[in-house]
């Protein structure tokens, strides 16, 4: 309410509307954090991303721009992780439903993989859903549940999506392996292989 009558433009959800440089409709007034909208990196549409990570990245870019730079904020992927009783969860990019709504020809797979060598103490599983665009094969999103390092799975996907990678670009990445940490074919790579099989018609599911 304190912005009523200020002339600062708001989004329909009442967040402050900003451009790619985090400026409001007043050139010398910037907005970042929970009060401001940001762009989704994939859809290029405004979204609300009330995350400490978003606020800090946007704040640093806004500060640079305030002193004369012109650095665009590339946008968010909705990356998030959470620790729950007994398991962890992570997500980045678009869900299958969001991808379809955004106009992509979304294809997805669900994989259940070991989170580390199965014979290692406290080994468990990841349940992973990975989504890509069928025609371009561009990776669009990942959601993961498990007791292990779901943040690593989420961050690999966030990196791949940020760089516009396809499953074929990342299927044979040299990811870290030792029995306490991962499997000889990384759980992320396992899921990529399954997704590629589905896209290429070798798997029907």
Coordinates of C-alpha atoms in Angstrom, one line a residue:
X1 CA 0.0 0.0 0.0
X2 CA 2.9 2.4 0.6
X3 CA 3.4 2.6 -3.2
X4 CA -0.2 3.8 -3.8
X5 CA 0.0 7.1 -5.7
X6 CA 3.7 6.8 -6.2
X7 CA 3.5 6.1 -9.9
X8 CA 5.6 3.0 -9.6
X9 CA 4.1 0.3 -11.8
X10 CA 3.1 -2.9 -10.2
X11 CA 2.4 -6.4 -11.6
X12 CA -1.1 -8.0 -11.2
X13 CA 0.2 -9.9 -8.2
X14 CA 1.3 -6.5 -6.6
X15 CA 5.0 -7.1 -7.0
X16 CA 7.0 -4.2 -8.4
X17 CA 7.5 -4.4 -12.1
X18 CA 11.1 -4.1 -13.2
X19 CA 13.0 -4.3 -16.5
X20 CA 16.0 -6.6 -17.2
X21 CA 18.3 -4.1 -15.5
X22 CA 16.0 -4.2 -12.3
X23 CA 14.8 -0.7 -12.9
X24 CA 11.2 0.3 -12.2
X25 CA 9.4 2.6 -14.6
X26 CA 11.4 5.4 -12.9
X27 CA 14.9 5.1 -14.3
X28 CA 16.7 5.9 -11.0
X29 CA 14.5 3.6 -8.8
X30 CA 15.4 -0.1 -8.6
X31 CA 13.6 -2.9 -6.9
X32 CA 14.9 -6.3 -5.9
X33 CA 13.9 -9.1 -3.4
X34 CA 10.5 -10.4 -2.4
X35 CA 8.8 -7.1 -3.4
X36 CA 9.9 -7.3 -7.0
X37 CA 9.0 -9.5 -10.0
X38 CA 11.8 -11.1 -12.1
X39 CA 11.9 -12.9 -15.4
X40 CA 11.8 -16.7 -15.7
X41 CA 14.9 -17.6 -17.7
X42 CA 13.1 -20.2 -19.9
X43 CA 9.7 -18.6 -20.6
X44 CA 10.9 -14.9 -20.4
X45 CA 7.7 -14.1 -18.5
X46 CA 7.5 -12.3 -15.1
X47 CA 7.4 -14.4 -12.0
X48 CA 7.6 -14.0 -8.3
X49 CA 10.8 -15.7 -6.8
X50 CA 10.9 -14.9 -3.1
X51 CA 14.2 -16.7 -2.5
X52 CA 17.3 -15.4 -0.7
X53 CA 19.4 -16.5 -3.7
X54 CA 17.4 -14.5 -6.1
X55 CA 17.4 -11.4 -3.9
X56 CA 21.2 -11.5 -3.5
X57 CA 22.0 -12.1 -7.1
X58 CA 19.6 -9.4 -8.2
X59 CA 20.9 -7.0 -5.5
X60 CA 24.4 -7.4 -6.7
X61 CA 23.4 -6.7 -10.3
X62 CA 21.3 -3.7 -9.3
X63 CA 24.1 -2.3 -7.3
X64 CA 26.5 -2.5 -10.3
X65 CA 23.8 -0.9 -12.5
X66 CA 23.3 1.9 -10.1
X67 CA 26.9 3.0 -10.6
X68 CA 26.7 3.1 -14.4
X69 CA 26.8 -0.5 -15.6
X70 CA 24.2 -2.0 -17.9
X71 CA 24.1 -5.7 -16.7
X72 CA 20.9 -7.6 -17.5
X73 CA 19.6 -10.1 -15.0
X74 CA 19.1 -13.3 -17.0
X75 CA 16.3 -14.5 -14.8
X76 CA 15.4 -17.4 -12.5
X77 CA 14.8 -21.1 -12.9
X78 CA 12.8 -21.5 -9.7
X79 CA 15.6 -23.5 -8.3
X80 CA 14.9 -24.7 -4.7
X81 CA 15.8 -27.4 -2.2
X82 CA 14.2 -28.4 1.0
X83 CA 15.1 -30.7 3.9
X84 CA 12.1 -32.7 5.2
X85 CA 11.9 -35.5 7.9
X86 CA 13.5 -38.5 6.3
X87 CA 14.2 -37.2 2.9
X88 CA 15.1 -34.1 0.8
X89 CA 13.6 -32.5 -2.3
X90 CA 14.8 -30.3 -5.0
X91 CA 13.6 -28.7 -8.2
X92 CA 14.8 -26.4 -11.0
X93 CA 13.3 -25.2 -14.3
X94 CA 9.8 -26.1 -15.5
X95 CA 7.7 -29.0 -14.4
X96 CA 6.1 -31.0 -17.2
X97 CA 2.8 -29.2 -16.7
X98 CA 4.5 -25.8 -16.7
X99 CA 6.4 -26.7 -19.9
X100 CA 3.3 -27.7 -21.7
X101 CA 1.5 -24.6 -20.6
X102 CA 4.4 -22.5 -21.9
X103 CA 4.0 -24.1 -25.3
X104 CA 6.8 -26.6 -25.3
X105 CA 6.3 -30.2 -26.7
X106 CA 7.3 -31.5 -23.3
X107 CA 8.5 -35.1 -22.8
X108 CA 9.5 -36.4 -19.4
X109 CA 10.7 -39.6 -17.6
X110 CA 10.7 -40.7 -14.0
X111 CA 13.8 -42.6 -12.9
X112 CA 14.6 -44.4 -9.7
X113 CA 18.4 -44.6 -9.3
X114 CA 20.9 -45.4 -6.5
X115 CA 22.2 -42.3 -4.9
X116 CA 25.6 -43.9 -4.3
X117 CA 27.1 -47.4 -4.6
X118 CA 24.3 -49.7 -3.4
X119 CA 26.7 -51.7 -1.2
X120 CA 27.8 -48.6 0.7
X121 CA 26.5 -47.8 4.2
X122 CA 23.5 -45.5 4.2
X123 CA 23.0 -45.8 0.4
X124 CA 19.5 -45.0 -0.7
X125 CA 17.7 -43.9 -3.9
X126 CA 16.8 -40.8 -5.9
X127 CA 13.4 -40.5 -7.5
X128 CA 14.0 -38.1 -10.4
X129 CA 11.7 -36.5 -13.0
X130 CA 13.4 -34.9 -15.9
X131 CA 11.7 -32.9 -18.7
X132 CA 12.9 -31.8 -22.1
X133 CA 11.4 -30.3 -25.3
X134 CA 10.9 -33.1 -27.7
X135 CA 11.7 -31.2 -30.9
X136 CA 14.7 -29.2 -29.8
X137 CA 15.8 -31.7 -27.1
X138 CA 16.5 -28.7 -24.8
X139 CA 16.5 -29.6 -21.1
X140 CA 13.6 -27.8 -19.3
X141 CA 13.4 -29.1 -15.8
X142 CA 14.1 -31.6 -13.0
X143 CA 12.5 -32.6 -9.7
X144 CA 14.2 -35.0 -7.3
X145 CA 13.4 -36.7 -4.0
X146 CA 15.8 -38.7 -1.9
X147 CA 17.8 -39.0 1.3
X148 CA 21.1 -38.1 -0.4
X149 CA 22.6 -35.1 -2.0
X150 CA 19.6 -33.9 -4.0
X151 CA 21.2 -30.4 -4.1
X152 CA 23.9 -31.7 -6.4
X153 CA 21.4 -33.3 -8.8
X154 CA 19.4 -30.0 -8.8
X155 CA 22.5 -27.9 -9.4
X156 CA 23.7 -30.0 -12.3
X157 CA 20.3 -29.6 -13.9
X158 CA 20.3 -25.8 -13.2
X159 CA 23.7 -25.5 -14.9
X160 CA 22.6 -27.5 -17.9
X161 CA 19.4 -25.5 -18.3
X162 CA 21.2 -22.2 -17.9
X163 CA 23.6 -23.2 -20.7
X164 CA 20.8 -24.3 -23.0
X165 CA 22.1 -27.9 -23.0
X166 CA 20.4 -30.9 -24.6
X167 CA 20.5 -34.4 -23.1
X168 CA 23.0 -35.3 -25.8
X169 CA 25.3 -32.5 -24.7
X170 CA 25.4 -33.8 -21.1
X171 CA 24.9 -37.5 -21.3
X172 CA 28.6 -38.3 -21.0
X173 CA 29.8 -35.6 -18.6
X174 CA 32.7 -36.6 -16.5
X175 CA 30.9 -36.2 -13.1
X176 CA 32.5 -37.0 -9.8
X177 CA 32.4 -40.7 -8.7
X178 CA 33.5 -42.6 -5.7
X179 CA 31.3 -45.2 -3.9
X180 CA 30.5 -42.9 -0.9
X181 CA 29.3 -40.1 -3.1
X182 CA 27.8 -41.5 -6.3
X183 CA 27.5 -44.4 -8.8
X184 CA 29.8 -45.2 -11.6
X185 CA 27.3 -43.9 -14.0
X186 CA 26.0 -40.8 -12.2
X187 CA 22.3 -40.8 -11.2
X188 CA 21.9 -37.6 -13.2
X189 CA 23.4 -39.4 -16.3
X190 CA 21.2 -42.4 -15.7
X191 CA 18.2 -40.2 -15.9
X192 CA 19.5 -38.4 -19.0
X193 CA 20.1 -41.8 -20.7
X194 CA 16.5 -42.8 -20.0
X195 CA 15.1 -39.5 -21.3
X196 CA 17.2 -39.8 -24.5
X197 CA 15.9 -43.4 -25.0
X198 CA 12.4 -42.1 -24.8
X199 CA 13.0 -39.1 -27.1
X200 CA 14.7 -41.3 -29.7
X201 CA 12.0 -44.0 -29.6
X202 CA 14.0 -46.7 -27.9
X203 CA 11.7 -46.6 -24.8
X204 CA 8.0 -46.4 -24.6
X205 CA 6.6 -45.3 -21.2

